[in-house]
Amino acid sequence: MTVYTTIDSPLGELLLVGEESATAKGGTALASLSMPGQKGGAVVRDGWVRDDEAFDAITAQLRAYFAGSLTDFDIEYATRTGTEFQRKVWDALDSVPYGTTTTYGRLAERLGLSRAAVRALGTAVGRNPLLVVRPCHRVIGADGSLTGYAGGLERKQRLLDLEAA
């Protein structure tokens, strides 16, 4: 069953979508975290059930992150989204430490991808369904510029400022 909730945050209202999971803290694996105006962001669908309590553990971690007291999330992700390549890229995003940034090129190197594959990697980063918790905001352009964040560059800058990256 797909469940959802919304929470207020410094980035605006966040939509959290999850699936029931016997192994996840609080019983919900996170499938999507999106924000208003996000390119490709989730929207509530027929058949989804609002269940604020199902997200208590996730919401607590998000609030701690935005308060500056949490640097690593311990959230189970729903696994049925994305292609094999996208999941490989998304897993690599999880290894970019809090308070740091990396470039698309360095991320491609880490994955053993050719320079020609950097564009495909960028597309996969842009399709990350778990903004904030899977830190695609930590990926910047080769020249240090802010590039390509589905939630908007202003929000990307706010997250990097929060992390002092």
Coordinates of N, CA and C in Angstrom, one line a residue:
M1 N 0.8 -1.2 0.0 CA 0.0 0.0 0.0 C 0.9 1.2 0.0
T2 N 0.5 2.2 -0.8 CA 1.3 3.5 -0.9 C 0.7 4.5 0.1
V3 N 1.5 5.0 0.9 CA 1.1 6.0 1.9 C 1.8 7.3 1.7
Y4 N 1.3 8.4 2.2 CA 2.0 9.7 2.0 C 1.6 10.6 3.2
T5 N 2.5 11.6 3.3 CA 2.2 12.7 4.2 C 2.9 14.0 3.6
T6 N 2.6 15.1 4.2 CA 3.3 16.3 3.9 C 3.9 16.9 5.2
I7 N 5.0 17.6 5.1 CA 5.6 18.2 6.3 C 6.1 19.6 5.8
D8 N 6.1 20.5 6.7 CA 6.7 21.8 6.5 C 8.2 21.7 6.7
S9 N 8.9 22.5 5.9 CA 10.4 22.5 6.1 C 10.9 23.9 5.6
P10 N 12.2 24.2 5.9 CA 12.8 25.4 5.4 C 12.8 25.5 3.8
L11 N 12.5 24.4 3.1 CA 12.5 24.4 1.7 C 11.1 24.5 1.1
G12 N 10.1 24.6 2.0 CA 8.7 24.6 1.7 C 8.1 23.3 2.1
E13 N 6.8 23.1 1.7 CA 6.2 21.8 2.1 C 6.8 20.6 1.3
L14 N 7.1 19.6 2.0 CA 7.7 18.4 1.4 C 6.6 17.3 1.3
L15 N 6.5 16.6 0.2 CA 5.6 15.5 0.0 C 6.5 14.2 0.2
L16 N 6.1 13.4 1.2 CA 6.8 12.1 1.4 C 5.8 11.0 1.0
V17 N 6.4 10.1 0.2 CA 5.6 9.0 -0.3 C 6.3 7.7 0.1
G18 N 5.6 6.7 0.6 CA 6.3 5.5 1.1 C 5.5 4.2 0.8
E19 N 6.1 3.1 1.1 CA 5.5 1.8 1.0 C 5.6 1.1 2.3
E20 N 4.6 0.4 2.7 CA 4.7 -0.4 3.9 C 5.9 -1.3 3.9
S21 N 6.6 -1.5 5.0 CA 7.8 -2.3 5.0 C 8.0 -2.9 6.4
A22 N 8.1 -4.2 6.5 CA 8.3 -4.9 7.8 C 9.7 -4.6 8.4
T23 N 10.6 -4.2 7.5 CA 12.0 -4.0 8.0 C 12.4 -2.5 8.3
A24 N 11.6 -1.6 7.8 CA 11.9 -0.2 8.0 C 11.5 0.3 9.4
K25 N 12.3 1.3 9.9 CA 11.9 1.9 11.2 C 10.6 2.6 11.0
G26 N 9.7 2.4 11.8 CA 8.4 3.0 11.7 C 7.5 2.3 10.7
G27 N 8.0 1.3 10.0 CA 7.2 0.5 9.1 C 7.0 1.0 7.7
T28 N 7.7 2.1 7.4 CA 7.5 2.7 6.1 C 8.9 2.9 5.4
A29 N 9.0 2.4 4.2 CA 10.2 2.6 3.3 C 9.9 3.8 2.4
L30 N 10.8 4.8 2.4 CA 10.6 6.0 1.6 C 10.7 5.8 0.1
A31 N 9.7 6.1 -0.7 CA 9.8 6.0 -2.1 C 10.1 7.3 -2.8
S32 N 9.6 8.4 -2.2 CA 9.8 9.7 -2.9 C 9.7 10.8 -1.8
L33 N 10.6 11.8 -2.0 CA 10.5 13.0 -1.2 C 10.6 14.1 -2.2
S34 N 9.6 14.9 -2.3 CA 9.6 16.0 -3.3 C 9.1 17.3 -2.7
M35 N 9.2 18.4 -3.5 CA 8.8 19.7 -3.0 C 8.1 20.4 -4.1
P36 N 7.3 21.5 -3.7 CA 6.5 22.2 -4.7 C 7.4 22.8 -5.8
G37 N 6.9 22.7 -7.0 CA 7.6 23.2 -8.2 C 8.7 22.3 -8.7
Q38 N 8.9 21.2 -8.0 CA 10.1 20.3 -8.4 C 9.8 19.7 -9.8
K39 N 10.9 19.8 -10.6 CA 10.8 19.1 -11.9 C 10.7 17.6 -11.7
G40 N 9.6 17.0 -12.2 CA 9.4 15.6 -12.1 C 8.9 15.1 -10.7
G41 N 8.5 16.1 -9.9 CA 8.1 15.7 -8.5 C 6.9 14.9 -8.4
A42 N 6.7 14.2 -7.4 CA 5.5 13.3 -7.2 C 4.3 14.2 -6.9
V43 N 3.2 13.7 -7.3 CA 1.9 14.3 -6.9 C 1.0 13.2 -6.3
V44 N 0.2 13.6 -5.4 CA -0.7 12.6 -4.7 C -1.6 11.9 -5.8
R45 N -1.7 10.6 -5.8 CA -2.5 9.9 -6.7 C -3.7 9.2 -6.1
D46 N -4.7 8.9 -6.9 CA -5.9 8.1 -6.4 C -5.3 6.8 -5.8
G47 N -5.9 6.4 -4.7 CA -5.5 5.1 -4.1 C -4.5 5.2 -3.0
W48 N -3.7 6.4 -3.0 CA -2.8 6.6 -2.0 C -3.5 7.0 -0.7
V49 N -3.0 6.6 0.4 CA -3.6 6.8 1.7 C -2.7 7.8 2.6
R50 N -3.3 8.8 3.0 CA -2.6 9.7 3.9 C -2.4 9.1 5.3
D51 N -1.2 9.0 5.7 CA -0.9 8.4 7.0 C 0.3 9.1 7.6
D52 N 0.0 10.2 8.3 CA 1.1 11.0 8.9 C 2.0 10.2 9.9
E53 N 1.3 9.3 10.7 CA 2.1 8.5 11.7 C 3.0 7.5 11.0
A54 N 2.7 7.1 9.8 CA 3.6 6.1 9.2 C 5.0 6.7 8.9
F55 N 5.1 8.0 8.9 CA 6.3 8.7 8.6 C 7.0 9.4 9.8
D56 N 6.5 9.0 11.0 CA 7.0 9.7 12.2 C 8.6 9.6 12.3
A57 N 9.1 8.4 12.0 CA 10.6 8.2 12.2 C 11.3 9.0 11.1
I58 N 10.8 9.0 9.9 CA 11.4 9.8 8.8 C 11.3 11.3 9.1
T59 N 10.1 11.7 9.5 CA 9.9 13.1 9.8 C 10.9 13.6 10.9
A60 N 11.0 12.8 11.9 CA 11.9 13.2 13.0 C 13.4 13.4 12.5
Q61 N 13.8 12.5 11.6 CA 15.2 12.6 11.0 C 15.3 13.9 10.2
L62 N 14.2 14.2 9.4 CA 14.3 15.4 8.5 C 14.3 16.6 9.4
R63 N 13.5 16.7 10.5 CA 13.5 17.8 11.3 C 14.9 18.0 12.0
A64 N 15.5 16.9 12.4 CA 16.9 17.0 13.0 C 17.9 17.5 12.0
Y65 N 17.8 17.0 10.7 CA 18.7 17.4 9.7 C 18.6 19.0 9.5
F66 N 17.3 19.4 9.3 CA 17.1 20.9 9.1 C 17.5 21.7 10.3
A67 N 17.5 21.1 11.5 CA 18.0 21.8 12.7 C 19.5 21.8 12.9
G68 N 20.2 21.0 12.0 CA 21.6 21.0 12.0 C 22.2 19.9 12.9
S69 N 21.3 19.0 13.5 CA 21.8 18.0 14.5 C 21.9 16.6 13.9
L70 N 21.6 16.4 12.6 CA 21.7 15.1 12.0 C 22.5 15.3 10.7
T71 N 23.5 14.4 10.5 CA 24.3 14.5 9.3 C 24.2 13.3 8.4
D72 N 23.6 12.2 8.9 CA 23.4 11.0 8.1 C 22.0 10.4 8.4
F73 N 21.3 10.2 7.3 CA 20.0 9.6 7.5 C 20.1 8.1 7.6
D74 N 19.2 7.5 8.4 CA 19.0 6.1 8.5 C 17.6 5.8 8.1
I75 N 17.4 5.8 6.8 CA 16.0 5.6 6.2 C 16.1 4.5 5.2
E76 N 15.1 3.6 5.3 CA 15.0 2.5 4.3 C 14.3 3.1 3.1
Y77 N 14.9 2.9 1.9 CA 14.3 3.3 0.6 C 13.5 2.2 0.0
A78 N 12.4 2.5 -0.6 CA 11.6 1.6 -1.4 C 12.5 1.3 -2.6
T79 N 12.6 0.0 -3.1 CA 13.5 -0.4 -4.1 C 13.0 -0.6 -5.5
R80 N 11.7 -0.3 -5.7 CA 11.2 -0.6 -7.0 C 11.2 0.5 -8.0
T81 N 12.0 1.6 -7.7 CA 12.0 2.7 -8.6 C 13.4 2.7 -9.4
G82 N 13.4 3.3 -10.6 CA 14.6 3.5 -11.3 C 15.1 2.3 -12.1
T83 N 16.0 2.6 -13.1 CA 16.6 1.6 -13.8 C 17.8 1.1 -13.1
E84 N 18.5 0.1 -13.5 CA 19.7 -0.4 -12.9 C 20.8 0.7 -12.8
F85 N 20.9 1.4 -14.0 CA 21.9 2.4 -14.0 C 21.6 3.6 -13.0
Q86 N 20.3 4.0 -13.0 CA 19.9 5.0 -12.1 C 20.2 4.6 -10.6
R87 N 19.8 3.4 -10.3 CA 20.1 2.9 -8.9 C 21.6 2.9 -8.6
K88 N 22.4 2.6 -9.5 CA 23.9 2.6 -9.3 C 24.3 4.0 -9.0
V89 N 23.8 5.0 -9.8 CA 24.2 6.4 -9.6 C 23.6 6.9 -8.2
W90 N 22.4 6.5 -7.9 CA 21.8 7.0 -6.7 C 22.5 6.4 -5.5
D91 N 23.0 5.1 -5.6 CA 23.8 4.5 -4.5 C 25.1 5.3 -4.3
A92 N 25.7 5.8 -5.4 CA 26.9 6.6 -5.3 C 26.6 7.9 -4.6
L93 N 25.5 8.5 -4.9 CA 25.1 9.8 -4.2 C 25.1 9.6 -2.7
D94 N 24.7 8.4 -2.2 CA 24.6 8.2 -0.8 C 26.0 8.2 -0.2
S95 N 27.1 8.0 -1.0 CA 28.4 8.0 -0.4 C 29.1 9.4 -0.4
V96 N 28.4 10.4 -0.9 CA 29.0 11.8 -0.8 C 28.8 12.3 0.6
P97 N 29.8 12.5 1.4 CA 29.7 12.9 2.8 C 29.0 14.2 3.0
Y98 N 28.3 14.3 4.1 CA 27.7 15.6 4.6 C 28.8 16.7 4.6
G99 N 28.5 17.9 4.2 CA 29.4 19.0 4.3 C 30.4 19.0 3.2
T100 N 30.3 18.1 2.2 CA 31.2 18.1 1.1 C 30.4 18.2 -0.2
T101 N 31.2 18.4 -1.3 CA 30.6 18.3 -2.6 C 31.4 17.5 -3.5
T102 N 30.9 17.1 -4.6 CA 31.7 16.4 -5.7 C 31.1 16.9 -7.0
T103 N 31.8 16.6 -8.1 CA 31.4 17.0 -9.4 C 30.8 15.8 -10.1
Y104 N 30.1 16.1 -11.2 CA 29.6 15.0 -12.0 C 30.7 14.2 -12.5
G105 N 31.8 14.8 -13.0 CA 32.9 14.0 -13.5 C 33.6 13.1 -12.5
R106 N 33.7 13.6 -11.2 CA 34.3 12.8 -10.2 C 33.4 11.6 -9.8
L107 N 32.1 11.9 -9.8 CA 31.1 10.8 -9.5 C 31.2 9.8 -10.6
A108 N 31.3 10.2 -11.9 CA 31.5 9.3 -13.0 C 32.7 8.4 -12.9
E109 N 33.8 9.1 -12.5 CA 35.1 8.3 -12.3 C 34.9 7.3 -11.2
R110 N 34.3 7.7 -10.1 CA 34.1 6.8 -9.0 C 33.3 5.5 -9.4
L111 N 32.4 5.7 -10.4 CA 31.6 4.6 -10.9 C 32.3 3.9 -12.0
G112 N 33.4 4.3 -12.4 CA 34.1 3.7 -13.6 C 33.5 4.0 -14.9
L113 N 32.8 5.1 -15.0 CA 32.1 5.5 -16.3 C 33.1 6.4 -17.1
S114 N 32.9 6.3 -18.4 CA 33.7 7.1 -19.3 C 33.2 8.6 -19.2
R115 N 34.1 9.5 -19.7 CA 33.7 10.9 -19.8 C 32.4 11.1 -20.6
A116 N 32.2 10.2 -21.6 CA 31.0 10.3 -22.5 C 29.8 10.0 -21.7
A117 N 29.9 9.3 -20.6 CA 28.7 8.9 -19.8 C 28.3 9.9 -18.7
V118 N 29.1 11.0 -18.7 CA 28.7 12.0 -17.6 C 27.4 12.6 -17.8
R119 N 27.0 12.8 -19.1 CA 25.6 13.4 -19.4 C 24.5 12.4 -18.9
A120 N 24.7 11.1 -19.1 CA 23.7 10.1 -18.7 C 23.7 10.1 -17.1
L121 N 24.9 10.2 -16.5 CA 25.0 10.3 -15.1 C 24.2 11.5 -14.5
G122 N 24.4 12.6 -15.2 CA 23.7 13.9 -14.8 C 22.1 13.7 -14.9
T123 N 21.7 13.0 -15.9 CA 20.3 12.7 -16.1 C 19.8 11.8 -15.0
A124 N 20.6 10.8 -14.6 CA 20.2 9.9 -13.5 C 20.1 10.7 -12.2
V125 N 21.1 11.6 -12.0 CA 21.1 12.4 -10.7 C 19.8 13.2 -10.7
G126 N 19.4 13.8 -11.8 CA 18.3 14.6 -11.9 C 17.0 13.9 -11.7
R127 N 17.0 12.6 -11.9 CA 15.8 11.8 -11.7 C 15.7 11.2 -10.3
N128 N 16.6 11.6 -9.4 CA 16.6 11.1 -8.0 C 15.2 11.4 -7.4
P129 N 14.5 10.4 -7.0 CA 13.2 10.7 -6.4 C 13.2 11.0 -4.9
L130 N 14.4 11.0 -4.3 CA 14.5 11.3 -2.9 C 15.4 12.5 -2.5
L131 N 14.9 13.7 -2.9 CA 15.6 14.9 -2.7 C 15.9 15.0 -1.2
V132 N 17.0 15.7 -0.8 CA 17.4 15.9 0.5 C 18.1 14.7 1.1
V133 N 17.3 13.6 1.3 CA 17.9 12.4 2.0 C 18.9 11.6 1.1
R134 N 18.7 11.6 -0.2 CA 19.7 11.1 -1.1 C 20.4 12.3 -1.7
P135 N 21.6 12.7 -1.3 CA 22.1 14.0 -1.5 C 22.6 14.4 -2.9
C136 N 21.7 14.5 -3.8 CA 22.1 15.0 -5.1 C 22.4 16.5 -5.1
H137 N 22.0 17.2 -4.1 CA 22.4 18.6 -3.9 C 23.9 18.8 -3.7
R138 N 24.6 17.7 -3.4 CA 26.0 17.8 -3.2 C 26.9 17.7 -4.5
V139 N 26.2 17.5 -5.6 CA 26.9 17.4 -6.9 C 26.8 18.7 -7.6
I140 N 28.0 19.2 -7.9 CA 28.1 20.5 -8.6 C 28.9 20.4 -9.9
G141 N 28.9 21.5 -10.6 CA 29.6 21.6 -11.9 C 31.1 21.5 -11.7
A142 N 31.8 21.1 -12.8 CA 33.3 21.0 -12.7 C 33.9 22.3 -12.3
D143 N 33.3 23.5 -12.6 CA 33.9 24.8 -12.3 C 33.4 25.3 -10.9
G144 N 32.7 24.4 -10.2 CA 32.3 24.8 -8.8 C 30.9 25.4 -8.8
S145 N 30.3 25.6 -10.0 CA 29.0 26.3 -10.1 C 27.9 25.3 -9.7
L146 N 26.8 25.9 -9.2 CA 25.6 25.1 -8.9 C 24.9 24.8 -10.2
T147 N 24.6 23.6 -10.4 CA 23.9 23.1 -11.7 C 22.9 22.1 -11.3
G148 N 21.9 22.0 -12.1 CA 20.9 21.0 -12.2 C 20.4 20.4 -10.9
Y149 N 19.5 21.1 -10.2 CA 18.8 20.5 -9.1 C 17.3 20.6 -9.3
A150 N 16.7 19.5 -9.3 CA 15.2 19.4 -9.6 C 14.4 20.3 -8.7
G151 N 14.8 20.5 -7.5 CA 14.1 21.4 -6.6 C 14.4 22.9 -6.8
G152 N 15.3 23.2 -7.7 CA 15.7 24.6 -7.9 C 17.0 24.9 -7.3
L153 N 17.8 25.8 -8.0 CA 19.1 26.1 -7.5 C 19.1 26.9 -6.2
E154 N 18.0 27.7 -5.9 CA 18.0 28.4 -4.6 C 17.9 27.3 -3.5
R155 N 17.1 26.3 -3.7 CA 17.0 25.3 -2.6 C 18.3 24.5 -2.5
K156 N 19.0 24.2 -3.6 CA 20.3 23.5 -3.6 C 21.3 24.4 -2.8
Q157 N 21.3 25.7 -3.0 CA 22.2 26.5 -2.3 C 21.8 26.5 -0.8
R158 N 20.6 26.5 -0.4 CA 20.1 26.5 1.0 C 20.6 25.2 1.7
L159 N 20.5 24.1 1.0 CA 21.0 22.8 1.5 C 22.5 22.8 1.7
L160 N 23.2 23.3 0.7 CA 24.7 23.4 0.9 C 25.1 24.4 2.0
D161 N 24.4 25.5 2.1 CA 24.6 26.4 3.2 C 24.4 25.7 4.6
L162 N 23.3 25.0 4.7 CA 22.9 24.3 5.9 C 24.1 23.3 6.3
E163 N 24.6 22.7 5.3 CA 25.7 21.7 5.5 C 27.1 22.4 5.5
A164 N 27.1 23.7 5.3 CA 28.4 24.5 5.2 C 29.3 23.8 4.2
A165 N 28.8 23.4 3.1 CA 29.7 22.8 2.1 C 30.3 23.8 1.2

